[in-house]
Coordinates of C-alpha atoms and ligand atoms in Angstrom, one line a residue:
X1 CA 95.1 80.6 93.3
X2 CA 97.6 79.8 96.3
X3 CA 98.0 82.7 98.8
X4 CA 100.7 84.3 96.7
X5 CA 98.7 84.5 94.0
X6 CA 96.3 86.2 95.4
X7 CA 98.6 88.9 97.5
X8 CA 99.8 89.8 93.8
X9 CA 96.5 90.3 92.1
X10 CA 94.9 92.0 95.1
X11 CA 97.2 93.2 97.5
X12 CA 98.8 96.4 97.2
X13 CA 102.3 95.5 96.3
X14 CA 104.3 97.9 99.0
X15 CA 106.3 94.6 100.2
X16 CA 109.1 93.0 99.5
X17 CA 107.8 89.9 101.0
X18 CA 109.7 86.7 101.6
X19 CA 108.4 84.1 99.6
X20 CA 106.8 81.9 102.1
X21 CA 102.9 81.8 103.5
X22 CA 102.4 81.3 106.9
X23 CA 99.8 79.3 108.8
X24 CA 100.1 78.6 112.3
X25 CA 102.4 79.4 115.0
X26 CA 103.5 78.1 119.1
X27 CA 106.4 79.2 120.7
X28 CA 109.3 80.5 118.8
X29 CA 108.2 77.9 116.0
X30 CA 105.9 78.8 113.0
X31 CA 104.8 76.3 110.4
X32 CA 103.6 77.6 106.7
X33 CA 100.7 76.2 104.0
X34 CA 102.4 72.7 103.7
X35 CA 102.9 72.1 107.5
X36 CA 107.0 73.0 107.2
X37 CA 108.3 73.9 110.8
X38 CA 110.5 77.0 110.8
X39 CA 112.0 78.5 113.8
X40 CA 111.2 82.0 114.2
X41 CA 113.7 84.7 114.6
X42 CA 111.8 87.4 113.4
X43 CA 109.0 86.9 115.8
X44 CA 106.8 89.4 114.0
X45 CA 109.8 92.1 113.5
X46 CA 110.4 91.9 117.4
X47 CA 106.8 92.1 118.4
X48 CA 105.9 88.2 119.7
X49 CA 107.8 89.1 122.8
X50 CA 106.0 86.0 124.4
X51 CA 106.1 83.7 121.1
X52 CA 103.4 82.7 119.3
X53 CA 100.2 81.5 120.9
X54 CA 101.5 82.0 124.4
X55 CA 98.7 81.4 127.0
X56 CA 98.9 84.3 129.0
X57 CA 98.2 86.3 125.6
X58 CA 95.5 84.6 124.1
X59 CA 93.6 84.2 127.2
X60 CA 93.5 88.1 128.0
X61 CA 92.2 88.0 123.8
X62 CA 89.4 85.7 124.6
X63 CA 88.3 86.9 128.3
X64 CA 88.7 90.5 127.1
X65 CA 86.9 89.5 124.0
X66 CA 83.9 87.9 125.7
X67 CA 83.3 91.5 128.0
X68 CA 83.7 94.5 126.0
X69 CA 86.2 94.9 123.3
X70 CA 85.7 98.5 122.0
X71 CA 83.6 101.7 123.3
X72 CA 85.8 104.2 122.2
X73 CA 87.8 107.1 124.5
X74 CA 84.7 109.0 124.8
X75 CA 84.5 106.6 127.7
X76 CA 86.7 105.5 130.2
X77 CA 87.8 102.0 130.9
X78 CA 89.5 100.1 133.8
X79 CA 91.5 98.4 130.9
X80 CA 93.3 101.2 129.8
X81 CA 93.2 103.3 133.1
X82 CA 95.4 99.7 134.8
X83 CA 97.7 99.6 131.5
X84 CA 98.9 103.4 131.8
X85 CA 99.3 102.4 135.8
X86 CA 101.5 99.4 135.2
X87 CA 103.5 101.3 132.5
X88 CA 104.4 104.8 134.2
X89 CA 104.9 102.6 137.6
X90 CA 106.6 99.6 136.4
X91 CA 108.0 100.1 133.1
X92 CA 109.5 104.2 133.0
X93 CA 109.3 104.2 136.6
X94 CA 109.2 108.2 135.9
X95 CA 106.2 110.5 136.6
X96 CA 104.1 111.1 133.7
X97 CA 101.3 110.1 131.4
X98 CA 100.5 107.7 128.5
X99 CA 98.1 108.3 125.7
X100 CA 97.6 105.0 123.9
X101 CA 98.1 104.3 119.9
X102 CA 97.6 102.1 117.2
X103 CA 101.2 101.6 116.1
X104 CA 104.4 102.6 116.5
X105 CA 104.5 105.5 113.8
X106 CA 101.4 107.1 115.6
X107 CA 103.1 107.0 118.6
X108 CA 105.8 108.9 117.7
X109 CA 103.9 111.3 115.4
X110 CA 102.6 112.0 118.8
X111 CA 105.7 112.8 119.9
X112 CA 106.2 114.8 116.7
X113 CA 102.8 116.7 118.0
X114 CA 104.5 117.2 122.0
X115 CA 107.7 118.8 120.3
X116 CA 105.5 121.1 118.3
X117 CA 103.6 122.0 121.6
X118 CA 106.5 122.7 123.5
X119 CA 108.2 125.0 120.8
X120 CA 104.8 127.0 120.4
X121 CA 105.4 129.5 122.5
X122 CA 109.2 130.4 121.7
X123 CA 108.5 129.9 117.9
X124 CA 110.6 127.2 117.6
X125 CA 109.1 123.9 115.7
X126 CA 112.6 121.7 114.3
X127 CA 113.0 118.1 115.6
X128 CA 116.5 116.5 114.9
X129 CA 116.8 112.8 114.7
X130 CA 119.7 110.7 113.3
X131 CA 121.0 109.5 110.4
X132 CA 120.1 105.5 109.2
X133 CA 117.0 106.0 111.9
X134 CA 113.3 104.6 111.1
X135 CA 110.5 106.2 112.9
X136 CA 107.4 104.5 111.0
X137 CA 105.7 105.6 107.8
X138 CA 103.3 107.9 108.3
X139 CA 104.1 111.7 106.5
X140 CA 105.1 112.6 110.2
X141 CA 107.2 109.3 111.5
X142 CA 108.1 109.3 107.7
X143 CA 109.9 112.6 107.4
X144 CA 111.2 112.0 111.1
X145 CA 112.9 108.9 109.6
X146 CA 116.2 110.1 108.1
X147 CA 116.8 107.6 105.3
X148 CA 116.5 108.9 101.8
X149 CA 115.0 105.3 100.0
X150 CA 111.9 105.8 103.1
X151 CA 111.1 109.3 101.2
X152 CA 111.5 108.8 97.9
X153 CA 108.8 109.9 95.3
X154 CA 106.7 111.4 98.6
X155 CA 108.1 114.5 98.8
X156 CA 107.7 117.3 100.1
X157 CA 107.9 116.2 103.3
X158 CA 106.3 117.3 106.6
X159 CA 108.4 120.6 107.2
X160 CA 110.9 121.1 110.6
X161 CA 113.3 117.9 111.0
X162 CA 117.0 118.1 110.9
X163 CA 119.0 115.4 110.3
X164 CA 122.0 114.8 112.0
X165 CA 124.8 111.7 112.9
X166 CA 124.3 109.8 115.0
X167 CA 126.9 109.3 118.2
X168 CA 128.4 112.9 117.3
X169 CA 127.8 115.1 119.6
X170 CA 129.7 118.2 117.6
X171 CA 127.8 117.4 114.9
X172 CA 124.4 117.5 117.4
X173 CA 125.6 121.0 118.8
X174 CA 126.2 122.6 114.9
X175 CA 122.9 121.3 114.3
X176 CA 120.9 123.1 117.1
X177 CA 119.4 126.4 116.2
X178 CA 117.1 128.8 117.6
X179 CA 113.8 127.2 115.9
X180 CA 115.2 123.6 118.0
X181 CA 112.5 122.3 119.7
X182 CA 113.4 118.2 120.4
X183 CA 116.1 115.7 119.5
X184 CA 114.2 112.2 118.3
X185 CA 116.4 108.8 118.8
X186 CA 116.0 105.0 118.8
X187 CA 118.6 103.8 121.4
X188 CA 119.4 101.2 119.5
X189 CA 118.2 101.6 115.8
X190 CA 116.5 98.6 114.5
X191 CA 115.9 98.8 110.9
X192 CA 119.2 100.9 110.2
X193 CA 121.1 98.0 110.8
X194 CA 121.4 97.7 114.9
X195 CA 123.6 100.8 114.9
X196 CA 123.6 101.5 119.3
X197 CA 123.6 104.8 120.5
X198 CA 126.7 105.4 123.1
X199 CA 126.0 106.5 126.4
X200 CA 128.3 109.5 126.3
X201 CA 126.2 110.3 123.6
X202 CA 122.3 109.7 125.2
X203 CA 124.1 111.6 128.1
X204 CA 125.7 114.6 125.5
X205 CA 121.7 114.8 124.2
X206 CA 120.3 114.5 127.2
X207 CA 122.9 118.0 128.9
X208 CA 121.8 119.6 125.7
X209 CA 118.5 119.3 125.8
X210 CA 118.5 120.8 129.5
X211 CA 121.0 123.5 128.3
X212 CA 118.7 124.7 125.8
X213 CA 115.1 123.4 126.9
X214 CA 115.1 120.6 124.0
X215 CA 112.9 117.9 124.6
X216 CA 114.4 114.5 125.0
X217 CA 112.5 112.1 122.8
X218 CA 113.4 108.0 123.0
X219 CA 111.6 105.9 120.0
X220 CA 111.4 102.6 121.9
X221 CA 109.2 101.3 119.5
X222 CA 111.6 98.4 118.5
X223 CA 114.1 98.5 121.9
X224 CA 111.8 99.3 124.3
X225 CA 109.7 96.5 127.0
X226 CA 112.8 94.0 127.6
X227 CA 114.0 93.3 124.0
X228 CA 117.8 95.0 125.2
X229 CA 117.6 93.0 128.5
X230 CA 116.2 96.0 130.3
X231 CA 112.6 97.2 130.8
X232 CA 113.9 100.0 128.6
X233 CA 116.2 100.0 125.9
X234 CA 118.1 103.4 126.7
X235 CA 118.5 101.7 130.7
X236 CA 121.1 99.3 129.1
X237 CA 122.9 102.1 127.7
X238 CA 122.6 104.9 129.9
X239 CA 120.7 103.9 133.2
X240 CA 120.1 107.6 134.5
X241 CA 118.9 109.2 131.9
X242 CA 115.4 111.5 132.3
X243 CA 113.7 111.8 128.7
X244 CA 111.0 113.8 128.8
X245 CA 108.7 111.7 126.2
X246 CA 109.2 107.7 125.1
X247 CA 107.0 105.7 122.1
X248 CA 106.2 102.2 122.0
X249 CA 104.7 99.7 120.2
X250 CA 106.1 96.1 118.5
X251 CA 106.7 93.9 122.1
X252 CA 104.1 96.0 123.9
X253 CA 101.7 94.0 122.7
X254 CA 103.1 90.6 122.0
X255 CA 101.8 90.7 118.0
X256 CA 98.7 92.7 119.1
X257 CA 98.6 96.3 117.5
X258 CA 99.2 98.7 120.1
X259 CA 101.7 101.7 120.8
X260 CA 102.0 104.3 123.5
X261 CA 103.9 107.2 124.4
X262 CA 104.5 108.9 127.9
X263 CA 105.3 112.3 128.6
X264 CA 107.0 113.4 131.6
X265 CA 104.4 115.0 134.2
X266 CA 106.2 118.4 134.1
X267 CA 105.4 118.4 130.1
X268 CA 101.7 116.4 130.4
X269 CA 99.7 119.8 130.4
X270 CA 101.1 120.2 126.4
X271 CA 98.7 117.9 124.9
X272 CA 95.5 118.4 127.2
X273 CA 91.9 118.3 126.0
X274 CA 90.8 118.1 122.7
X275 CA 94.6 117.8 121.2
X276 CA 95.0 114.6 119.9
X277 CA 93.1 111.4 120.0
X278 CA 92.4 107.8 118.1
X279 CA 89.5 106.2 117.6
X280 CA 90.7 102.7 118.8
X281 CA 93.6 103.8 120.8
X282 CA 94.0 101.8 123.8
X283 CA 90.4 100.5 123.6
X284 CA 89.5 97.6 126.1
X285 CA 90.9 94.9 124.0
X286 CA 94.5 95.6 123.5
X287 CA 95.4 97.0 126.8
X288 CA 94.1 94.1 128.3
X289 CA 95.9 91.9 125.9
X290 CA 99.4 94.4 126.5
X291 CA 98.9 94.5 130.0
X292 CA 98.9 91.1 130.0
X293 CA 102.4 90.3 127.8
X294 CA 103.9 93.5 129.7
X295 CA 102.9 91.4 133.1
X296 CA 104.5 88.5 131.9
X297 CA 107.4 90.3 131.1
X298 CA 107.9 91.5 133.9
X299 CA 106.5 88.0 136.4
X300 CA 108.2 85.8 134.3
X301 CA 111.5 87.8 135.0
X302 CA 112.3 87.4 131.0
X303 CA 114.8 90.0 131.0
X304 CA 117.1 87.4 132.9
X305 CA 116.4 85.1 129.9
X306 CA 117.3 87.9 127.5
X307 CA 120.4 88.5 128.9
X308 CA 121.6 85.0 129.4
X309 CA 120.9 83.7 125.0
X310 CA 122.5 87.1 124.2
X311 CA 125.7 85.8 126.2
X312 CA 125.1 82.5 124.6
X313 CA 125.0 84.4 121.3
X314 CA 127.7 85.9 122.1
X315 CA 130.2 83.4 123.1
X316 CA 128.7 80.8 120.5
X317 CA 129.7 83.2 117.4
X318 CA 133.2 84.6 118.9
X319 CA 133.7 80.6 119.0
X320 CA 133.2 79.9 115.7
X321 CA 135.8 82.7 115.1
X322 CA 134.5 83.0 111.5
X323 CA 135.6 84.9 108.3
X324 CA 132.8 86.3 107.2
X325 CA 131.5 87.8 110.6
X326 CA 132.6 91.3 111.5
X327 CA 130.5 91.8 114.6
X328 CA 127.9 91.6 116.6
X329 CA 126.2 95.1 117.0
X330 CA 122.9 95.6 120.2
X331 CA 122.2 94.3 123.4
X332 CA 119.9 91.1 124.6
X333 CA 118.2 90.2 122.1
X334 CA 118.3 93.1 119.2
X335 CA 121.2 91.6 117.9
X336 CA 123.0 92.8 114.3
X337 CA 125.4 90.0 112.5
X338 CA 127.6 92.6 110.7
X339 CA 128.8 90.0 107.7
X340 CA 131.8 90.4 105.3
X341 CA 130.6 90.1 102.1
X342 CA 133.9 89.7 100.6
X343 CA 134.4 86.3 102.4
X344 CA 131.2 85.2 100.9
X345 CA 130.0 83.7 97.7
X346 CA 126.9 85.7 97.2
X347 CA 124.9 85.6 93.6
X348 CA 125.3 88.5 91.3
X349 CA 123.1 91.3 91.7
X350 CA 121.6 89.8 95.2
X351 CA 121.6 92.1 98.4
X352 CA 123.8 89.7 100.5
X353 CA 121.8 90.2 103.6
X354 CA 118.4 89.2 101.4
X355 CA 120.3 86.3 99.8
X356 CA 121.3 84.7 103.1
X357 CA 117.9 85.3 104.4
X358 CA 116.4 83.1 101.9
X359 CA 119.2 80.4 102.3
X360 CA 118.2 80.2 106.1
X361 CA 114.4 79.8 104.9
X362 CA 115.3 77.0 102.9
X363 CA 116.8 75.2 105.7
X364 CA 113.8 76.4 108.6
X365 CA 114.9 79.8 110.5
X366 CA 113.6 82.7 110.1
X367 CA 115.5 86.1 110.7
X368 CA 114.8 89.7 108.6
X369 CA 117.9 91.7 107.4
X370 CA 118.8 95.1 108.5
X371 CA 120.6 96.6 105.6
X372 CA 122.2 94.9 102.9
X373 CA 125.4 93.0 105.0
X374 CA 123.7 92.7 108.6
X375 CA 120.9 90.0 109.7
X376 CA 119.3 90.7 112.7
X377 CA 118.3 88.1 115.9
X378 CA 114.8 89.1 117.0
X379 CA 113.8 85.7 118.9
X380 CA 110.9 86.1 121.7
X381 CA 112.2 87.5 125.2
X382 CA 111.4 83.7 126.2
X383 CA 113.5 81.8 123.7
X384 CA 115.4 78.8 124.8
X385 CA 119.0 78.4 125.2
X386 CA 118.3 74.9 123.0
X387 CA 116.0 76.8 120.7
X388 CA 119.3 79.3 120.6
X389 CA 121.5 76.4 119.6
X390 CA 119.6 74.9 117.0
X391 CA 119.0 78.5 115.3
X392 CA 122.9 79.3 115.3
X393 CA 123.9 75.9 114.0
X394 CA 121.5 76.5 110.7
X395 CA 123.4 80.1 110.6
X396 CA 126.8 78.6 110.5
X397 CA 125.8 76.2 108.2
X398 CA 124.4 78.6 105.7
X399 CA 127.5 80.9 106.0
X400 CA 129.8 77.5 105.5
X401 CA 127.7 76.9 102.3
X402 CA 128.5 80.6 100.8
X403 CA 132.3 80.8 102.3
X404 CA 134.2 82.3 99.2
Ligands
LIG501 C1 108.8 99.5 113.6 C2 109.3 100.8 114.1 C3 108.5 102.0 114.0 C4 107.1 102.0 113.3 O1 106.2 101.2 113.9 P1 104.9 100.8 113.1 O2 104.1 100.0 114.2 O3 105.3 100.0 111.9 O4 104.2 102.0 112.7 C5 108.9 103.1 114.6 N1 110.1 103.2 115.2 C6 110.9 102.1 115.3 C7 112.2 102.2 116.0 C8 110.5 100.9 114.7 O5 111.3 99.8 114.8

């Protein structure tokens, strides 16, 4: 049986996997079964910030591996104690306090858990997050997640979110009621298609929020740890802001599954002891490993890198001056393609974005859709400006090959 095979007689079939196996990776390249080199866009969904295979990250996997990789939080550890350190002090640069995940949907039903805290005392329990958002799939980051094809068939769903739209601040104040307890947003939404929030609208949340003792809540789980060419996503948008509790996970640990979320000191006493907890959360082995790619982030100066293949990006696209491209949605390197379908020839009954994906398979890149008529540009923070080329020209060629 080849690998596919198998997924389909013993996998649970919850994905609508690309067909292609892969074995090996280095760099921004990945190579499947038969030893075909493909240049990876995708980078795990945003997560190989470093690439595959970079040295820094596999070190801290085998030194960390060779001293103590789990004891559980019954216990402390220097590990985890050093990655909350460089994350409040480097990363937020904010007073407050991390409690360490698996993923990026328990971080924010943690988050979930701090707005419920906070309301507690003034009965108030609703959270409103944004239309087109994706929060993770658990029944709490589920039901946070305000997308109807996330929910269907699981209903009914964890009770107190309110969904409202996204860069409409009228529409935020109707929504506010006297059981409001937190407002939940990517800065950037990943999966909804790249969709940015504005700052006159982080800035609107964040006055409301102070107006009526709301909870600022960022999910940085995609954005966040120099993807946006900032330490933090919502810094390229709106640099002042003060949220009061952030979640990450994806680039925090380089394609090693870890996710945080800090709460601002003044909030920290909400989830004290015996509140929440994870068996493997944070244990020795990935915060070593995420302290490690956060390090390098932040050593290797790779937001400078970000910023300069997004202008590259940028200016290569607006140069090709194509039909079928709209825009170019994000910041660094989250990047949406918004694509005209009309100005492509696209089979019947194929989801454009899908369609195109598997065209750029066929000729070796690798880049995930966001919606049916935007692909996105996930390449690792350290991707090269020739690596950037050589991506871009396979783009335009597919594009070329479907022009109506
Ligand atoms: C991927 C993602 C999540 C969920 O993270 P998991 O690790 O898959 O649980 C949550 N929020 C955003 C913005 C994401 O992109």
């Amino acid at each position: 049986m080849t690998t596919i095979e198998k997924d389909s007689q013993y996998v649970l079939q919850t994905y609508g996997r690309f067909p292609l196996a892969l074995a090996k990776g280095q760099g921004t390249r990945v190579w499947d079964e038969e030893g075909r080199e493909y240049l990876d866009f995708c980078a795990g969904i945003a997560t190989c910030a470093l690439g595959h295979c970079h040295p820094a990250l596999t070190s801290a996997i085998t030194e960390q591996a060779n001293q103590l990789i789990h004891c559980s939080n019954l216990y402390f550890t220097k590990q985890q104690s050093d990655l909350a350190e460089l994350i409040v002090e480097k990363v937020v640069q904010q007073p407050g306090k991390i409690f360490f995940s698996n993923s990026g949907a328990e971080a924010n039903d943690g988050l979930i858990k701090l707005a419920r805290r906070h309301g507690i005392e003034s009965a108030r329990h609703e959270i409103i997050t944004f239309n087109q958002s994706f929060h993770g799939r658990t029944i709490g980051a589920m039901s946070a997640t305000a997308q109807g094809k996330i929910h269907d068939g699981f209903g009914p769903l964890f009770p107190g979110f309110v969904y409202s739209l996204l860069n409409d601040l009228e529409a935020v104040e109707a929504a506010i009621t006297e059981k409001t307890t937190a407002f939940l947003i990517e800065p950037i939404q990943g999966e909804g298609g790249v969709k940015v929030a504005t700052k006159e609208f982080l800035e609107g949340l964040a006055a409301l929020a102070k107006k009526h003792d709301i909870l600022l809540l960022l999910d940085e789980v995609q954005c966040g740890m120099g993807r946006t060419g900032m330490l933090n996503g919502w810094e390229t948008i709106a640099p002042g802001l003060k949220p009061d509790g952030i979640s990450w996970a994806k680039g925090m640990g380089g394609g090693f599954p870890i996710g945080s979320f800090w709460v601002a000191e003044k909030h920290a006493p909400l989830l004290g002891p015996g509140s929440h907890g994870s068996t493997y959360g944070g244990n020795a082995l990935a915060s070593a490993v995420s302290a490690a790619v956060i390090k390098t982030i932040i050593e290797d100066d790779l937001v400078s890198n970000v910023n300069a293949r997004e202008a590259q990006i940028r200016e290569t696209i607006s140069e090709w001056d194509h039909p079928a491209i709209t825009e170019i949605r994000g910041a660094g390197l989250i990047l949406g393609i918004g694509i005209d379908t009309s100005q492509l020839s696209i089979p019947d009954g194929a989801v454009p974005s899908i369609h195109l994906c598997k065209e750029l398979i066929k000729l070796g890149l690798l880049v995930p859709p966001a919606g049916p008529d935007t692909l996105r540009l996930l390449p690792p923070l350290n991707v090269t400006a020739d690596e950037v080329s050589q991506a871009l020209a396979l783009f335009k060629q597919v594009l070329d090959a479907h022009q109506a």
